[in-house]
Amino acid sequence: MKTGIAFIRGIGMFGRKKYSKQKILNCLKRIEDKNLKIVGIYNKDNIIFLKNGDIHYAIVGKKIEKQLEKCFNEKFYVTTRGLSTVKGLIKNIKN
């Protein structure tokens, strides 16, 4: 399985969308299946997941958006990236 990160826009910013890590994690654990496993949360807006090669990162993002909307009754926007992409970005940051 490949590791990915889902970035959730706007959680906890400006006093809006204040949800605990545990509530978010409990919500997202419901979408786990043979193709997707939610591994954890960093801060409140970064979801670490494992995905099967058969499912695209964008599909994982849509699943997360829909599940969050179902749990919290409001719109969410999610962007996903593979761990290799994130590592590449970090490696190329010039100080």
PDB file of C-alpha atoms in Angstrom:
ATOM      1  CA  MET A   1       0.000   0.000   0.000  1.00  0.00           C
ATOM      2  CA  LYS A   2       1.132   3.562  -0.692  1.00  0.00           C
ATOM      3  CA  THR A   3       1.184   6.324   1.893  1.00  0.00           C
ATOM      4  CA  GLY A   4      -0.635   9.572   1.206  1.00  0.00           C
ATOM      5  CA  ILE A   5      -1.598  12.758   2.978  1.00  0.00           C
ATOM      6  CA  ALA A   6      -4.936  14.522   2.752  1.00  0.00           C
ATOM      7  CA  PHE A   7      -4.863  18.238   3.500  1.00  0.00           C
ATOM      8  CA  ILE A   8      -8.216  19.502   4.791  1.00  0.00           C
ATOM      9  CA  ARG A   9      -8.767  23.189   4.144  1.00  0.00           C
ATOM     10  CA  GLY A  10     -10.043  25.447   6.894  1.00  0.00           C
ATOM     11  CA  ILE A  11     -10.334  23.212   9.951  1.00  0.00           C
ATOM     12  CA  GLY A  12      -9.730  25.239  13.106  1.00  0.00           C
ATOM     13  CA  MET A  13      -8.948  28.458  11.218  1.00  0.00           C
ATOM     14  CA  PHE A  14     -10.492  31.703  12.419  1.00  0.00           C
ATOM     15  CA  GLY A  15     -12.465  29.825  15.069  1.00  0.00           C
ATOM     16  CA  ARG A  16     -14.387  27.834  12.458  1.00  0.00           C
ATOM     17  CA  LYS A  17     -14.792  24.102  12.060  1.00  0.00           C
ATOM     18  CA  LYS A  18     -13.448  23.284  15.515  1.00  0.00           C
ATOM     19  CA  TYR A  19     -13.527  19.508  15.708  1.00  0.00           C
ATOM     20  CA  SER A  20     -11.360  17.319  17.905  1.00  0.00           C
ATOM     21  CA  LYS A  21      -8.832  14.980  16.332  1.00  0.00           C
ATOM     22  CA  GLN A  22     -10.732  12.050  17.809  1.00  0.00           C
ATOM     23  CA  LYS A  23     -14.050  13.113  16.240  1.00  0.00           C
ATOM     24  CA  ILE A  24     -12.388  13.523  12.856  1.00  0.00           C
ATOM     25  CA  LEU A  25     -10.600  10.176  13.176  1.00  0.00           C
ATOM     26  CA  ASN A  26     -13.782   8.369  14.257  1.00  0.00           C
ATOM     27  CA  CYS A  27     -15.623   9.883  11.312  1.00  0.00           C
ATOM     28  CA  LEU A  28     -12.979   8.868   8.767  1.00  0.00           C
ATOM     29  CA  LYS A  29     -12.443   5.341  10.111  1.00  0.00           C
ATOM     30  CA  ARG A  30     -15.917   4.562   8.711  1.00  0.00           C
ATOM     31  CA  ILE A  31     -14.663   4.777   5.117  1.00  0.00           C
ATOM     32  CA  GLU A  32     -11.872   2.253   5.557  1.00  0.00           C
ATOM     33  CA  ASP A  33     -11.973  -0.787   3.310  1.00  0.00           C
ATOM     34  CA  LYS A  34      -9.536  -3.085   1.492  1.00  0.00           C
ATOM     35  CA  ASN A  35      -8.323  -0.123  -0.617  1.00  0.00           C
ATOM     36  CA  LEU A  36      -8.027   2.538   2.074  1.00  0.00           C
ATOM     37  CA  LYS A  37      -6.786   2.721   5.670  1.00  0.00           C
ATOM     38  CA  ILE A  38      -6.733   5.896   7.757  1.00  0.00           C
ATOM     39  CA  VAL A  39      -3.444   5.792   9.688  1.00  0.00           C
ATOM     40  CA  GLY A  40      -3.627   8.977  11.730  1.00  0.00           C
ATOM     41  CA  ILE A  41      -3.940  12.736  11.956  1.00  0.00           C
ATOM     42  CA  TYR A  42      -1.242  15.391  12.247  1.00  0.00           C
ATOM     43  CA  ASN A  43      -2.633  18.578  13.768  1.00  0.00           C
ATOM     44  CA  LYS A  44      -6.331  18.591  12.887  1.00  0.00           C
ATOM     45  CA  ASP A  45      -6.125  19.097   9.150  1.00  0.00           C
ATOM     46  CA  ASN A  46      -3.603  16.548   7.844  1.00  0.00           C
ATOM     47  CA  ILE A  47      -4.835  12.990   7.419  1.00  0.00           C
ATOM     48  CA  ILE A  48      -2.263  10.249   6.864  1.00  0.00           C
ATOM     49  CA  PHE A  49      -3.596   7.261   4.945  1.00  0.00           C
ATOM     50  CA  LEU A  50      -2.553   4.088   3.151  1.00  0.00           C
ATOM     51  CA  LYS A  51      -4.122   3.314  -0.209  1.00  0.00           C
ATOM     52  CA  ASN A  52      -4.163   0.358  -2.519  1.00  0.00           C
ATOM     53  CA  GLY A  53      -2.686   0.911  -5.969  1.00  0.00           C
ATOM     54  CA  ASP A  54      -6.150   0.455  -7.482  1.00  0.00           C
ATOM     55  CA  ILE A  55      -7.486   3.736  -6.046  1.00  0.00           C
ATOM     56  CA  HIS A  56      -6.251   7.192  -7.123  1.00  0.00           C
ATOM     57  CA  TYR A  57      -5.256   9.841  -4.587  1.00  0.00           C
ATOM     58  CA  ALA A  58      -8.006  12.165  -5.882  1.00  0.00           C
ATOM     59  CA  ILE A  59     -10.638   9.498  -5.206  1.00  0.00           C
ATOM     60  CA  VAL A  60      -9.387   9.212  -1.623  1.00  0.00           C
ATOM     61  CA  GLY A  61      -9.763  12.982  -1.283  1.00  0.00           C
ATOM     62  CA  LYS A  62     -13.366  12.861  -2.522  1.00  0.00           C
ATOM     63  CA  LYS A  63     -14.176  10.013  -0.125  1.00  0.00           C
ATOM     64  CA  ILE A  64     -12.769  12.020   2.776  1.00  0.00           C
ATOM     65  CA  GLU A  65     -14.701  15.149   1.733  1.00  0.00           C
ATOM     66  CA  LYS A  66     -17.982  13.277   1.481  1.00  0.00           C
ATOM     67  CA  GLN A  67     -17.493  11.507   4.810  1.00  0.00           C
ATOM     68  CA  LEU A  68     -16.605  14.711   6.657  1.00  0.00           C
ATOM     69  CA  GLU A  69     -19.654  16.423   5.160  1.00  0.00           C
ATOM     70  CA  LYS A  70     -21.818  13.511   6.260  1.00  0.00           C
ATOM     71  CA  CYS A  71     -20.461  13.589   9.827  1.00  0.00           C
ATOM     72  CA  PHE A  72     -20.388  17.352  10.376  1.00  0.00           C
ATOM     73  CA  ASN A  73     -23.113  18.685   8.038  1.00  0.00           C
ATOM     74  CA  GLU A  74     -20.956  21.254   6.280  1.00  0.00           C
ATOM     75  CA  LYS A  75     -18.785  21.548   3.168  1.00  0.00           C
ATOM     76  CA  PHE A  76     -15.135  20.451   3.269  1.00  0.00           C
ATOM     77  CA  TYR A  77     -12.361  20.774   0.695  1.00  0.00           C
ATOM     78  CA  VAL A  78      -9.560  18.213   0.599  1.00  0.00           C
ATOM     79  CA  THR A  79      -6.361  17.976  -1.444  1.00  0.00           C
ATOM     80  CA  THR A  80      -4.337  14.762  -1.453  1.00  0.00           C
ATOM     81  CA  ARG A  81      -0.701  14.059  -2.221  1.00  0.00           C
ATOM     82  CA  GLY A  82       1.452  10.969  -2.226  1.00  0.00           C
ATOM     83  CA  LEU A  83       4.219  10.774   0.353  1.00  0.00           C
ATOM     84  CA  SER A  84       6.847  10.733  -2.404  1.00  0.00           C
ATOM     85  CA  THR A  85       5.518  14.065  -3.721  1.00  0.00           C
ATOM     86  CA  VAL A  86       5.615  15.632  -0.256  1.00  0.00           C
ATOM     87  CA  LYS A  87       9.155  14.326   0.306  1.00  0.00           C
ATOM     88  CA  GLY A  88      10.203  15.772  -3.064  1.00  0.00           C
ATOM     89  CA  LEU A  89       8.779  19.168  -2.158  1.00  0.00           C
ATOM     90  CA  ILE A  90      10.572  19.201   1.186  1.00  0.00           C
ATOM     91  CA  LYS A  91      13.848  18.105  -0.403  1.00  0.00           C
ATOM     92  CA  ASN A  92      13.698  20.983  -2.873  1.00  0.00           C
ATOM     93  CA  ILE A  93      12.996  23.729  -0.340  1.00  0.00           C
ATOM     94  CA  LYS A  94      15.847  26.211  -0.416  1.00  0.00           C
ATOM     95  CA  ASN A  95      16.677  27.845   2.933  1.00  0.00           C
TER      96      ASN A  95
END
